[in-house]
Every structure is written in C-alpha cells, then in structure tokens.
PDB file of C-alpha atoms in Angstrom:
ATOM      1  CA  MET N   1     -13.736   7.294-135.273  1.00  0.00           C
ATOM      2  CA  LYS N   2     -16.393   9.705-136.671  1.00  0.00           C
ATOM      3  CA  LYS N   3     -14.653  12.726-135.191  1.00  0.00           C
ATOM      4  CA  SER N   4     -11.284  11.716-136.841  1.00  0.00           C
ATOM      5  CA  LEU N   5     -13.100  11.286-140.199  1.00  0.00           C
ATOM      6  CA  PHE N   6     -14.743  14.697-139.812  1.00  0.00           C
ATOM      7  CA  ALA N   7     -11.401  16.370-139.041  1.00  0.00           C
ATOM      8  CA  LEU N   8      -9.831  14.627-142.095  1.00  0.00           C
ATOM      9  CA  ALA N   9     -12.680  15.924-144.339  1.00  0.00           C
ATOM     10  CA  VAL N  10     -12.159  19.496-143.008  1.00  0.00           C
ATOM     11  CA  LEU N  11      -8.413  19.222-143.772  1.00  0.00           C
ATOM     12  CA  ALA N  12      -9.069  17.907-147.263  1.00  0.00           C
ATOM     13  CA  LEU N  13     -11.556  20.758-148.011  1.00  0.00           C
ATOM     14  CA  SER N  14      -8.976  23.446-146.662  1.00  0.00           C
ATOM     15  CA  GLY N  15      -6.341  21.921-148.823  1.00  0.00           C
ATOM     16  CA  ALA N  16      -8.476  22.279-151.839  1.00  0.00           C
ATOM     17  CA  ALA N  17      -9.139  25.929-151.102  1.00  0.00           C
ATOM     18  CA  MET N  18      -5.510  26.656-150.418  1.00  0.00           C
ATOM     19  CA  ALA N  19      -4.554  25.314-153.792  1.00  0.00           C
ATOM     20  CA  GLN N  20      -5.936  28.470-155.443  1.00  0.00           C
ATOM     21  CA  SER N  21      -5.305  30.979-152.649  1.00  0.00           C
ATOM     22  CA  SER N  22      -3.185  31.327-149.590  1.00  0.00           C
ATOM     23  CA  VAL N  23      -3.087  33.570-146.522  1.00  0.00           C
ATOM     24  CA  THR N  24       0.156  33.992-144.432  1.00  0.00           C
ATOM     25  CA  LEU N  25       0.646  35.181-140.869  1.00  0.00           C
ATOM     26  CA  TYR N  26       4.064  36.680-140.357  1.00  0.00           C
ATOM     27  CA  GLY N  27       5.944  39.130-138.017  1.00  0.00           C
ATOM     28  CA  VAL N  28       8.951  40.317-136.066  1.00  0.00           C
ATOM     29  CA  ALA N  29       9.643  40.425-132.343  1.00  0.00           C
ATOM     30  CA  ASP N  30      12.332  42.805-131.255  1.00  0.00           C
ATOM     31  CA  ALA N  31      13.319  44.047-127.836  1.00  0.00           C
ATOM     32  CA  GLY N  32      16.278  45.146-125.817  1.00  0.00           C
ATOM     33  CA  ILE N  33      17.895  47.891-123.761  1.00  0.00           C
ATOM     34  CA  GLY N  34      19.035  51.294-124.923  1.00  0.00           C
ATOM     35  CA  LYS N  35      19.335  55.026-124.555  1.00  0.00           C
ATOM     36  CA  ILE N  36      17.849  57.495-127.036  1.00  0.00           C
ATOM     37  CA  LYS N  37      18.229  61.225-127.359  1.00  0.00           C
ATOM     38  CA  LEU N  38      17.436  61.988-130.957  1.00  0.00           C
ATOM     39  CA  GLY N  39      18.556  64.919-132.923  1.00  0.00           C
ATOM     40  CA  SER N  40      16.387  66.726-135.513  1.00  0.00           C
ATOM     41  CA  GLY N  41      16.612  64.119-138.133  1.00  0.00           C
ATOM     42  CA  GLY N  42      13.409  62.947-139.646  1.00  0.00           C
ATOM     43  CA  ALA N  43      12.467  59.146-139.253  1.00  0.00           C
ATOM     44  CA  SER N  44      11.888  58.363-135.497  1.00  0.00           C
ATOM     45  CA  PRO N  45       9.111  56.065-134.251  1.00  0.00           C
ATOM     46  CA  ALA N  46       6.505  57.639-132.061  1.00  0.00           C
ATOM     47  CA  ASN N  47       7.399  55.640-128.936  1.00  0.00           C
ATOM     48  CA  ASP N  48      11.082  56.658-128.620  1.00  0.00           C
ATOM     49  CA  ALA N  49      12.388  56.533-125.160  1.00  0.00           C
ATOM     50  CA  SER N  50      13.640  59.748-123.318  1.00  0.00           C
ATOM     51  CA  ASN N  51      17.401  60.270-122.602  1.00  0.00           C
ATOM     52  CA  LYS N  52      17.789  57.347-120.076  1.00  0.00           C
ATOM     53  CA  THR N  53      18.830  53.788-120.333  1.00  0.00           C
ATOM     54  CA  GLU N  54      15.770  51.536-120.377  1.00  0.00           C
ATOM     55  CA  PHE N  55      13.844  48.777-122.045  1.00  0.00           C
ATOM     56  CA  ILE N  56      13.289  49.556-125.692  1.00  0.00           C
ATOM     57  CA  SER N  57      10.803  48.072-128.244  1.00  0.00           C
ATOM     58  CA  SER N  58       9.821  49.506-131.558  1.00  0.00           C
ATOM     59  CA  SER N  59      12.120  52.508-130.974  1.00  0.00           C
ATOM     60  CA  THR N  60      14.739  54.043-133.150  1.00  0.00           C
ATOM     61  CA  MET N  61      17.490  52.080-131.601  1.00  0.00           C
ATOM     62  CA  ASN N  62      15.791  48.627-132.118  1.00  0.00           C
ATOM     63  CA  ASN N  63      16.791  46.906-135.236  1.00  0.00           C
ATOM     64  CA  GLY N  64      13.215  46.525-136.305  1.00  0.00           C
ATOM     65  CA  THR N  65       9.731  47.434-135.163  1.00  0.00           C
ATOM     66  CA  THR N  66       7.857  44.495-133.545  1.00  0.00           C
ATOM     67  CA  ARG N  67       4.883  43.719-135.813  1.00  0.00           C
ATOM     68  CA  VAL N  68       2.281  41.302-136.805  1.00  0.00           C
ATOM     69  CA  GLY N  69       1.089  41.057-140.349  1.00  0.00           C
ATOM     70  CA  VAL N  70      -1.244  39.108-142.617  1.00  0.00           C
ATOM     71  CA  ARG N  71      -0.920  38.772-146.414  1.00  0.00           C
ATOM     72  CA  GLY N  72      -2.738  36.745-148.988  1.00  0.00           C
ATOM     73  CA  VAL N  73      -2.708  35.916-152.744  1.00  0.00           C
ATOM     74  CA  GLU N  74      -5.245  34.379-154.941  1.00  0.00           C
ATOM     75  CA  ASP N  75      -4.416  32.904-158.347  1.00  0.00           C
ATOM     76  CA  LEU N  76      -7.020  34.348-160.819  1.00  0.00           C
ATOM     77  CA  GLY N  77      -5.831  32.271-163.840  1.00  0.00           C
ATOM     78  CA  GLY N  78      -4.168  33.413-167.031  1.00  0.00           C
ATOM     79  CA  GLY N  79      -1.082  34.763-165.137  1.00  0.00           C
ATOM     80  CA  LEU N  80      -3.295  37.265-163.197  1.00  0.00           C
ATOM     81  CA  LYS N  81      -3.127  37.305-159.314  1.00  0.00           C
ATOM     82  CA  ALA N  82      -4.817  39.467-156.620  1.00  0.00           C
ATOM     83  CA  GLY N  83      -3.613  39.985-153.051  1.00  0.00           C
ATOM     84  CA  PHE N  84      -3.670  42.023-149.945  1.00  0.00           C
ATOM     85  CA  GLN N  85      -1.334  42.955-146.998  1.00  0.00           C
ATOM     86  CA  PHE N  86      -2.290  44.304-143.507  1.00  0.00           C
ATOM     87  CA  GLU N  87       0.353  44.941-140.942  1.00  0.00           C
ATOM     88  CA  THR N  88       0.327  46.548-137.362  1.00  0.00           C
ATOM     89  CA  GLY N  89       3.180  47.535-134.990  1.00  0.00           C
ATOM     90  CA  LEU N  90       3.349  46.413-131.354  1.00  0.00           C
ATOM     91  CA  ASP N  91       5.357  47.618-128.312  1.00  0.00           C
ATOM     92  CA  LEU N  92       6.624  44.621-126.323  1.00  0.00           C
ATOM     93  CA  ASP N  93       7.070  47.003-123.271  1.00  0.00           C
ATOM     94  CA  ASN N  94       3.274  46.848-122.631  1.00  0.00           C
ATOM     95  CA  GLY N  95       1.636  45.158-125.552  1.00  0.00           C
ATOM     96  CA  ASN N  96       0.083  48.346-126.955  1.00  0.00           C
ATOM     97  CA  ALA N  97      -0.189  49.075-130.634  1.00  0.00           C
ATOM     98  CA  THR N  98       2.523  51.592-131.718  1.00  0.00           C
ATOM     99  CA  ASN N  99       0.121  53.750-133.645  1.00  0.00           C
ATOM    100  CA  SER N 100      -3.508  55.024-133.202  1.00  0.00           C
ATOM    101  CA  ALA N 101      -4.355  53.520-136.563  1.00  0.00           C
ATOM    102  CA  PHE N 102      -4.147  49.823-135.984  1.00  0.00           C
ATOM    103  CA  TRP N 103      -3.032  48.803-139.560  1.00  0.00           C
ATOM    104  CA  ALA N 104      -0.658  51.794-139.838  1.00  0.00           C
ATOM    105  CA  ARG N 105       2.298  49.901-141.240  1.00  0.00           C
ATOM    106  CA  GLN N 106       0.487  48.269-144.339  1.00  0.00           C
ATOM    107  CA  ALA N 107      -3.096  48.379-145.483  1.00  0.00           C
ATOM    108  CA  ASN N 108      -3.292  47.705-149.205  1.00  0.00           C
ATOM    109  CA  MET N 109      -4.548  45.420-151.947  1.00  0.00           C
ATOM    110  CA  TRP N 110      -2.956  44.572-155.398  1.00  0.00           C
ATOM    111  CA  LEU N 111      -3.419  43.209-158.848  1.00  0.00           C
ATOM    112  CA  GLY N 112      -0.638  41.789-160.754  1.00  0.00           C
ATOM    113  CA  GLY N 113       0.484  39.873-163.760  1.00  0.00           C
ATOM    114  CA  ASN N 114       3.164  39.650-166.454  1.00  0.00           C
ATOM    115  CA  TRP N 115       2.561  43.365-167.084  1.00  0.00           C
ATOM    116  CA  GLY N 116       3.531  44.367-163.608  1.00  0.00           C
ATOM    117  CA  THR N 117       1.647  45.069-160.436  1.00  0.00           C
ATOM    118  CA  VAL N 118      -0.807  47.851-159.285  1.00  0.00           C
ATOM    119  CA  LYS N 119      -1.072  48.402-155.582  1.00  0.00           C
ATOM    120  CA  LEU N 120      -3.739  50.456-153.825  1.00  0.00           C
ATOM    121  CA  GLY N 121      -3.733  51.873-150.200  1.00  0.00           C
ATOM    122  CA  ARG N 122      -1.249  52.517-147.505  1.00  0.00           C
ATOM    123  CA  GLN N 123       2.119  51.227-148.531  1.00  0.00           C
ATOM    124  CA  PHE N 124       5.883  51.722-148.769  1.00  0.00           C
ATOM    125  CA  THR N 125       6.944  54.815-150.875  1.00  0.00           C
ATOM    126  CA  PRO N 126       9.125  54.209-153.950  1.00  0.00           C
ATOM    127  CA  SER N 127      11.859  56.332-152.298  1.00  0.00           C
ATOM    128  CA  TYR N 128      11.760  53.871-149.307  1.00  0.00           C
ATOM    129  CA  LEU N 129      12.088  50.933-151.674  1.00  0.00           C
ATOM    130  CA  ALA N 130      14.910  52.465-153.463  1.00  0.00           C
ATOM    131  CA  THR N 131      16.841  53.261-150.267  1.00  0.00           C
ATOM    132  CA  ALA N 132      16.177  49.674-149.038  1.00  0.00           C
ATOM    133  CA  SER N 133      17.841  48.149-152.213  1.00  0.00           C
ATOM    134  CA  TYR N 134      21.288  49.352-151.206  1.00  0.00           C
ATOM    135  CA  GLU N 135      21.174  50.465-147.487  1.00  0.00           C
ATOM    136  CA  LEU N 136      23.600  48.549-145.345  1.00  0.00           C
ATOM    137  CA  THR N 137      21.578  47.736-142.338  1.00  0.00           C
ATOM    138  CA  GLY N 138      18.617  46.443-144.231  1.00  0.00           C
ATOM    139  CA  THR N 139      16.674  49.645-143.409  1.00  0.00           C
ATOM    140  CA  ALA N 140      16.838  49.066-139.646  1.00  0.00           C
ATOM    141  CA  ASN N 141      15.182  51.530-137.374  1.00  0.00           C
ATOM    142  CA  TYR N 142      18.617  53.025-136.679  1.00  0.00           C
ATOM    143  CA  SER N 143      19.475  53.278-140.383  1.00  0.00           C
ATOM    144  CA  LEU N 144      21.677  56.359-140.500  1.00  0.00           C
ATOM    145  CA  LEU N 145      20.582  57.323-144.031  1.00  0.00           C
ATOM    146  CA  SER N 146      16.995  57.205-143.224  1.00  0.00           C
ATOM    147  CA  ASN N 147      17.230  59.013-139.818  1.00  0.00           C
ATOM    148  CA  THR N 148      19.432  61.754-141.335  1.00  0.00           C
ATOM    149  CA  TYR N 149      17.294  62.347-144.570  1.00  0.00           C
ATOM    150  CA  ASN N 150      13.940  60.803-143.753  1.00  0.00           C
ATOM    151  CA  TYR N 151      13.726  58.551-146.905  1.00  0.00           C
ATOM    152  CA  VAL N 152      14.469  61.443-149.282  1.00  0.00           C
ATOM    153  CA  GLY N 153      12.089  63.736-147.265  1.00  0.00           C
ATOM    154  CA  ILE N 154       8.982  61.764-147.980  1.00  0.00           C
ATOM    155  CA  GLY N 155       9.139  59.061-145.262  1.00  0.00           C
ATOM    156  CA  SER N 156       8.727  55.376-145.468  1.00  0.00           C
ATOM    157  CA  ARG N 157       4.930  55.023-146.186  1.00  0.00           C
ATOM    158  CA  ALA N 158       2.113  56.858-147.964  1.00  0.00           C
ATOM    159  CA  ASN N 159      -1.570  56.962-147.317  1.00  0.00           C
ATOM    160  CA  SER N 160      -4.166  56.677-150.165  1.00  0.00           C
ATOM    161  CA  ALA N 161      -1.473  55.729-152.714  1.00  0.00           C
ATOM    162  CA  PHE N 162      -1.934  54.532-156.278  1.00  0.00           C
ATOM    163  CA  ALA N 163       1.259  52.709-157.254  1.00  0.00           C
ATOM    164  CA  TYR N 164       2.524  50.784-160.259  1.00  0.00           C
ATOM    165  CA  VAL N 165       5.512  48.428-160.252  1.00  0.00           C
ATOM    166  CA  THR N 166       6.973  47.249-163.472  1.00  0.00           C
ATOM    167  CA  PRO N 167       8.178  43.726-164.221  1.00  0.00           C
ATOM    168  CA  SER N 168      11.945  43.299-163.866  1.00  0.00           C
ATOM    169  CA  PHE N 169      13.873  43.781-167.129  1.00  0.00           C
ATOM    170  CA  GLY N 170      17.237  42.096-166.565  1.00  0.00           C
ATOM    171  CA  GLY N 171      17.289  43.339-162.911  1.00  0.00           C
ATOM    172  CA  LEU N 172      15.783  46.808-163.695  1.00  0.00           C
ATOM    173  CA  THR N 173      12.570  47.776-162.044  1.00  0.00           C
ATOM    174  CA  GLY N 174      10.476  50.994-161.960  1.00  0.00           C
ATOM    175  CA  VAL N 175       8.033  52.106-159.221  1.00  0.00           C
ATOM    176  CA  LEU N 176       5.664  55.048-159.506  1.00  0.00           C
ATOM    177  CA  ALA N 177       3.296  56.282-156.763  1.00  0.00           C
ATOM    178  CA  TYR N 178       0.714  59.041-156.823  1.00  0.00           C
ATOM    179  CA  VAL N 179      -1.496  60.544-154.082  1.00  0.00           C
ATOM    180  CA  THR N 180      -4.311  62.958-155.148  1.00  0.00           C
ATOM    181  CA  LYS N 181      -4.530  66.403-153.717  1.00  0.00           C
ATOM    182  CA  ASN N 182      -7.941  65.640-152.311  1.00  0.00           C
ATOM    183  CA  ASP N 183      -6.425  62.724-150.346  1.00  0.00           C
ATOM    184  CA  LEU N 184      -3.837  65.060-148.992  1.00  0.00           C
ATOM    185  CA  GLY N 185      -6.145  67.895-148.301  1.00  0.00           C
ATOM    186  CA  ALA N 186      -3.803  70.261-150.103  1.00  0.00           C
ATOM    187  CA  ALA N 187      -3.675  72.317-153.234  1.00  0.00           C
ATOM    188  CA  LYS N 188      -1.286  69.909-154.935  1.00  0.00           C
ATOM    189  CA  ALA N 189      -0.904  66.187-155.358  1.00  0.00           C
ATOM    190  CA  ALA N 190       2.222  64.236-154.464  1.00  0.00           C
ATOM    191  CA  TYR N 191       4.358  61.902-156.574  1.00  0.00           C
ATOM    192  CA  ASP N 192       7.275  59.437-155.961  1.00  0.00           C
ATOM    193  CA  VAL N 193       9.181  57.561-158.586  1.00  0.00           C
ATOM    194  CA  ALA N 194      12.108  55.196-158.326  1.00  0.00           C
ATOM    195  CA  LEU N 195      14.265  53.197-160.706  1.00  0.00           C
ATOM    196  CA  MET N 196      16.123  50.257-159.259  1.00  0.00           C
ATOM    197  CA  TYR N 197      18.773  47.832-160.480  1.00  0.00           C
ATOM    198  CA  GLY N 198      19.906  44.553-158.859  1.00  0.00           C
ATOM    199  CA  ASN N 199      22.033  42.011-160.623  1.00  0.00           C
ATOM    200  CA  GLY N 200      24.706  39.865-159.015  1.00  0.00           C
ATOM    201  CA  PRO N 201      26.884  41.911-156.693  1.00  0.00           C
ATOM    202  CA  ILE N 202      25.568  45.304-157.889  1.00  0.00           C
ATOM    203  CA  ALA N 203      22.538  47.195-156.528  1.00  0.00           C
ATOM    204  CA  ALA N 204      21.761  50.831-157.379  1.00  0.00           C
ATOM    205  CA  ALA N 205      18.637  53.189-157.394  1.00  0.00           C
ATOM    206  CA  LEU N 206      17.602  56.599-158.138  1.00  0.00           C
ATOM    207  CA  SER N 207      14.446  58.005-156.544  1.00  0.00           C
ATOM    208  CA  VAL N 208      12.704  61.430-157.052  1.00  0.00           C
ATOM    209  CA  ASN N 209       9.611  62.753-155.158  1.00  0.00           C
ATOM    210  CA  LYS N 210       7.605  65.861-154.565  1.00  0.00           C
ATOM    211  CA  VAL N 211       5.278  66.334-151.651  1.00  0.00           C
ATOM    212  CA  ILE N 212       2.719  69.162-151.803  1.00  0.00           C
ATOM    213  CA  ASN N 213       4.948  72.296-151.217  1.00  0.00           C
ATOM    214  CA  SER N 214       8.289  70.681-150.910  1.00  0.00           C
ATOM    215  CA  LYS N 215      11.070  71.157-153.383  1.00  0.00           C
ATOM    216  CA  THR N 216      11.991  68.295-155.654  1.00  0.00           C
ATOM    217  CA  ASN N 217      13.788  65.635-153.524  1.00  0.00           C
ATOM    218  CA  TYR N 218      16.032  63.009-154.853  1.00  0.00           C
ATOM    219  CA  GLN N 219      18.526  60.303-153.868  1.00  0.00           C
ATOM    220  CA  LEU N 220      21.071  58.440-155.996  1.00  0.00           C
ATOM    221  CA  GLY N 221      22.889  55.352-154.321  1.00  0.00           C
ATOM    222  CA  GLY N 222      24.271  52.064-154.756  1.00  0.00           C
ATOM    223  CA  LYS N 223      26.368  49.240-153.269  1.00  0.00           C
ATOM    224  CA  TYR N 224      28.836  46.489-154.407  1.00  0.00           C
ATOM    225  CA  ASP N 225      29.037  43.160-152.694  1.00  0.00           C
ATOM    226  CA  PHE N 226      32.654  41.596-152.717  1.00  0.00           C
ATOM    227  CA  GLY N 227      31.523  38.610-150.805  1.00  0.00           C
ATOM    228  CA  ASN N 228      32.884  39.237-147.375  1.00  0.00           C
ATOM    229  CA  PHE N 229      32.807  43.037-147.710  1.00  0.00           C
ATOM    230  CA  VAL N 230      30.071  45.281-148.915  1.00  0.00           C
ATOM    231  CA  VAL N 231      30.562  48.950-149.784  1.00  0.00           C
ATOM    232  CA  ALA N 232      27.731  51.630-150.335  1.00  0.00           C
ATOM    233  CA  ALA N 233      27.507  55.230-151.225  1.00  0.00           C
ATOM    234  CA  SER N 234      24.646  57.762-151.866  1.00  0.00           C
ATOM    235  CA  TYR N 235      23.964  61.402-152.402  1.00  0.00           C
ATOM    236  CA  THR N 236      20.530  62.908-151.251  1.00  0.00           C
ATOM    237  CA  GLN N 237      18.631  66.138-151.402  1.00  0.00           C
ATOM    238  CA  ALA N 238      15.628  66.123-149.104  1.00  0.00           C
ATOM    239  CA  SER N 239      13.143  69.070-148.297  1.00  0.00           C
ATOM    240  CA  ASN N 240      10.046  69.596-146.239  1.00  0.00           C
ATOM    241  CA  GLN N 241       6.797  71.453-146.849  1.00  0.00           C
ATOM    242  CA  ALA N 242       8.462  74.559-145.701  1.00  0.00           C
ATOM    243  CA  GLN N 243      10.927  74.064-148.529  1.00  0.00           C
ATOM    244  CA  ALA N 244      13.739  73.788-146.074  1.00  0.00           C
ATOM    245  CA  VAL N 245      16.494  71.615-147.750  1.00  0.00           C
ATOM    246  CA  ARG N 246      18.967  69.007-146.309  1.00  0.00           C
ATOM    247  CA  ARG N 247      21.476  67.797-148.783  1.00  0.00           C
ATOM    248  CA  GLY N 248      24.521  65.385-148.221  1.00  0.00           C
ATOM    249  CA  PHE N 249      26.172  62.169-149.046  1.00  0.00           C
ATOM    250  CA  GLY N 250      26.536  58.844-147.377  1.00  0.00           C
ATOM    251  CA  LEU N 251      29.374  56.251-147.342  1.00  0.00           C
ATOM    252  CA  GLY N 252      29.810  53.051-145.509  1.00  0.00           C
ATOM    253  CA  GLY N 253      30.782  49.396-145.452  1.00  0.00           C
ATOM    254  CA  THR N 254      29.864  46.007-144.005  1.00  0.00           C
ATOM    255  CA  ALA N 255      32.406  43.240-143.164  1.00  0.00           C
ATOM    256  CA  LYS N 256      31.032  39.669-142.814  1.00  0.00           C
ATOM    257  CA  PHE N 257      32.856  37.014-140.628  1.00  0.00           C
ATOM    258  CA  GLY N 258      30.708  33.867-140.705  1.00  0.00           C
ATOM    259  CA  ALA N 259      27.833  34.555-138.227  1.00  0.00           C
ATOM    260  CA  VAL N 260      29.156  38.013-137.370  1.00  0.00           C
ATOM    261  CA  SER N 261      28.656  41.154-139.431  1.00  0.00           C
ATOM    262  CA  LEU N 262      30.079  44.624-138.603  1.00  0.00           C
ATOM    263  CA  THR N 263      28.698  47.832-140.299  1.00  0.00           C
ATOM    264  CA  MET N 264      30.134  51.335-140.239  1.00  0.00           C
ATOM    265  CA  ASP N 265      28.170  54.092-141.940  1.00  0.00           C
ATOM    266  CA  PHE N 266      28.554  57.860-142.338  1.00  0.00           C
ATOM    267  CA  THR N 267      26.617  60.793-143.672  1.00  0.00           C
ATOM    268  CA  ARG N 268      27.872  64.362-144.224  1.00  0.00           C
ATOM    269  CA  ASP N 269      25.804  67.389-144.904  1.00  0.00           C
ATOM    270  CA  THR N 270      26.701  69.851-147.659  1.00  0.00           C
ATOM    271  CA  LYS N 271      23.586  71.920-146.762  1.00  0.00           C
ATOM    272  CA  ASN N 272      21.274  71.737-143.836  1.00  0.00           C
ATOM    273  CA  GLU N 273      18.369  74.223-143.484  1.00  0.00           C
ATOM    274  CA  TRP N 274      16.549  71.732-141.236  1.00  0.00           C
ATOM    275  CA  THR N 275      18.779  72.474-138.280  1.00  0.00           C
ATOM    276  CA  GLY N 276      20.827  75.398-139.453  1.00  0.00           C
ATOM    277  CA  LYS N 277      24.065  73.442-138.959  1.00  0.00           C
ATOM    278  CA  LYS N 278      25.895  70.863-141.019  1.00  0.00           C
ATOM    279  CA  TYR N 279      26.523  67.646-139.292  1.00  0.00           C
ATOM    280  CA  THR N 280      28.691  64.540-139.851  1.00  0.00           C
ATOM    281  CA  ASN N 281      26.645  61.520-138.409  1.00  0.00           C
ATOM    282  CA  GLY N 282      27.905  58.056-137.942  1.00  0.00           C
ATOM    283  CA  LEU N 283      26.603  54.439-137.025  1.00  0.00           C
ATOM    284  CA  LEU N 284      28.362  51.439-135.720  1.00  0.00           C
ATOM    285  CA  GLU N 285      26.423  48.061-135.917  1.00  0.00           C
ATOM    286  CA  ALA N 286      27.339  44.588-134.865  1.00  0.00           C
ATOM    287  CA  LYS N 287      25.147  41.515-135.495  1.00  0.00           C
ATOM    288  CA  TYR N 288      25.372  37.951-134.607  1.00  0.00           C
ATOM    289  CA  ALA N 289      23.165  35.258-136.198  1.00  0.00           C
ATOM    290  CA  LEU N 290      21.771  32.769-133.759  1.00  0.00           C
ATOM    291  CA  SER N 291      19.789  31.018-136.600  1.00  0.00           C
ATOM    292  CA  LYS N 292      18.433  31.893-139.924  1.00  0.00           C
ATOM    293  CA  ARG N 293      15.515  33.848-138.280  1.00  0.00           C
ATOM    294  CA  THR N 294      17.076  35.153-135.007  1.00  0.00           C
ATOM    295  CA  PHE N 295      20.064  37.442-134.303  1.00  0.00           C
ATOM    296  CA  ALA N 296      21.391  39.568-131.606  1.00  0.00           C
ATOM    297  CA  TYR N 297      22.615  43.102-132.330  1.00  0.00           C
ATOM    298  CA  GLY N 298      24.227  46.267-130.892  1.00  0.00           C
ATOM    299  CA  ALA N 299      24.236  49.621-132.418  1.00  0.00           C
ATOM    300  CA  PHE N 300      25.599  53.114-131.691  1.00  0.00           C
ATOM    301  CA  MET N 301      24.413  56.161-133.628  1.00  0.00           C
ATOM    302  CA  ARG N 302      25.662  59.644-133.521  1.00  0.00           C
ATOM    303  CA  LEU N 303      22.842  61.685-134.904  1.00  0.00           C
ATOM    304  CA  ASP N 304      22.928  65.547-135.131  1.00  0.00           C
ATOM    305  CA  GLY N 305      25.127  65.958-132.109  1.00  0.00           C
ATOM    306  CA  THR N 306      23.337  63.293-129.892  1.00  0.00           C
ATOM    307  CA  ASN N 307      24.470  59.801-128.751  1.00  0.00           C
ATOM    308  CA  ASN N 308      22.038  56.840-129.018  1.00  0.00           C
ATOM    309  CA  TYR N 309      22.541  53.207-128.524  1.00  0.00           C
ATOM    310  CA  GLY N 310      20.660  49.926-128.420  1.00  0.00           C
ATOM    311  CA  ILE N 311      21.380  46.218-127.667  1.00  0.00           C
ATOM    312  CA  GLY N 312      18.701  43.640-128.367  1.00  0.00           C
ATOM    313  CA  VAL N 313      17.556  40.490-130.103  1.00  0.00           C
ATOM    314  CA  ARG N 314      15.359  40.207-133.124  1.00  0.00           C
ATOM    315  CA  HIS N 315      13.253  37.079-134.224  1.00  0.00           C
ATOM    316  CA  ASN N 316      11.457  36.832-137.472  1.00  0.00           C
ATOM    317  CA  PHE N 317       8.506  34.490-137.880  1.00  0.00           C
TER     318      PHE N 317
END
C-alpha cells in the first residue's frame, strides 16, 4: 500500500513538472536490401554500400536514416518558449552510430515567441528547409534533387550556425542562417537564406547561399497538389569551394492511389563542371502505407550514369 501511494506521488509530481515543460523521445527505424554505385553527385551518407546487393541501413537507397532523437520545450510565459533538439544516426546493420560525432544530425537550442525563433547550433540549413517544402519524396535519402545538387551546394546541415526563422505571414516564412569565418576556419563567413510559401495546394520556395569561396548558389522550386496527383519543378545553381558550378532543372510528379503512391522525378543539367559531363538523372519510387507510421518502399535511382536501388521498410516512432 505504501509503495502504491509513493508511486502515485511520484506520478503527480512528474505531471506538475510536465505542465510547464516537456521532453519527447522520437526516431526512425529503416532497413532493407539494395545495391549502390553512386555517381559524383553530392549528398551521400558515409556508410553507403559498395556495388553489390546487400543489407542496407542509413544509406542513400534507404528512404531515411535510422535515428534516435530527443527534443524539449519549456513555456517561459508571456508567449516566450525555450527548447532544444539532439539527434543521432544509427546503422541497423551493426548498431553503430553513423557518424564519429554522436549528435551529428542535430545539436541545437532555440528561443522563440510571436516575433519568431532564434536557433543556435548544428541544424538544418535554410536551403534544405526550402527544398523540403516541395520535394516529392519528403527529402528521402534517395531524393534525386538532393543527390544531384547537394541541397543547393551547401548540404543539409550546418555547424555553429546562428539562425532566425520569421513567424508565418499568411503562409510566407523566411529563414536566415549565418556561420562566422572563425567557426569555419576560413577567410570568409557563410550565409544561407530562404523564403518559403505554403498555403492550400501550393508550396514554393527560393533559397540563396554562399559558402566561403563558392559562387552564389540558388534554387527556385515549387509544387501543386491536385489531390490524387502532385507535380513539382525546380531550377538550381550549385557550386563548391573550387567554384565549379552544376546547374539544371528538376521536374516530377506523384500519383496517389489510397495506400499506394508512385513518384517519378527527373533532373537535367544545363551546366556541369562537377563531372565535366551533363547528365539526365531519374528516380522511380513506390510506397505502400502499412499504417500511419509504417510503410514499405522501393526505389530505383539513375544518378550520373550509375544504377542504384533499394527495397525496405520504414517505421516512425
């Protein structure tokens, strides 16, 4: 009886504390079978398989990277809130972390209110967030747009970033990120800015960034959701620190049939100094929803003259 009363008292105290703040554990488990022979595009995970059919986890041809994260928020009163997010990637092949830095996917804190949000630390780049607003696969690991142009040349995450996100003005949101030259160990700082619009069936975004010695990179894209069919298009210029430019457009569509969705996506280079050859890349993806949080998928990606495929299951928790 005393033990029961003690347990109830602990629960009551926990409930009082959670009323003002909360911490959430979340993650993704994704594994399957595939064959990966990457081209020279930019956004491949570190533990990609070699050119053979084998177990795949947290690879380019998985829908997502297996990960575990923790995020929290505290209500400070007066409309002001503070929070944090830490996230690490895992390889289901052996249980190892996917990066040498344990919290390599997210490691940041933020402060926000009616005036917007300031976020500090390792986080998504504005160019990634802009691409994610209209990209057809939900920025899957095998996203053709990201693998061809490496999220507008800047990648999906930035270290030591100072970022500001505006409130939404009728569906219009701006994001600005800045990394000092001292944090980069370079002569110049880096910046990344994005303007995103999402309202009803329409989503569109423009992102512009410059990283140290790169040229100015940009991407303009959008999508329209007709209900059972979604169409998307984009145009990108991406460069690296050697100032080599890759430029081109993307076009694709997704058809939805109940629990099944089929996506076809293409990119075509108009200029390619990364490889010295212009490529037409393509992606075919099929997904079947087993529940709201679990789906099976299959994808084939033609990237810079290479053929890659993956078949797997993803569970979100």
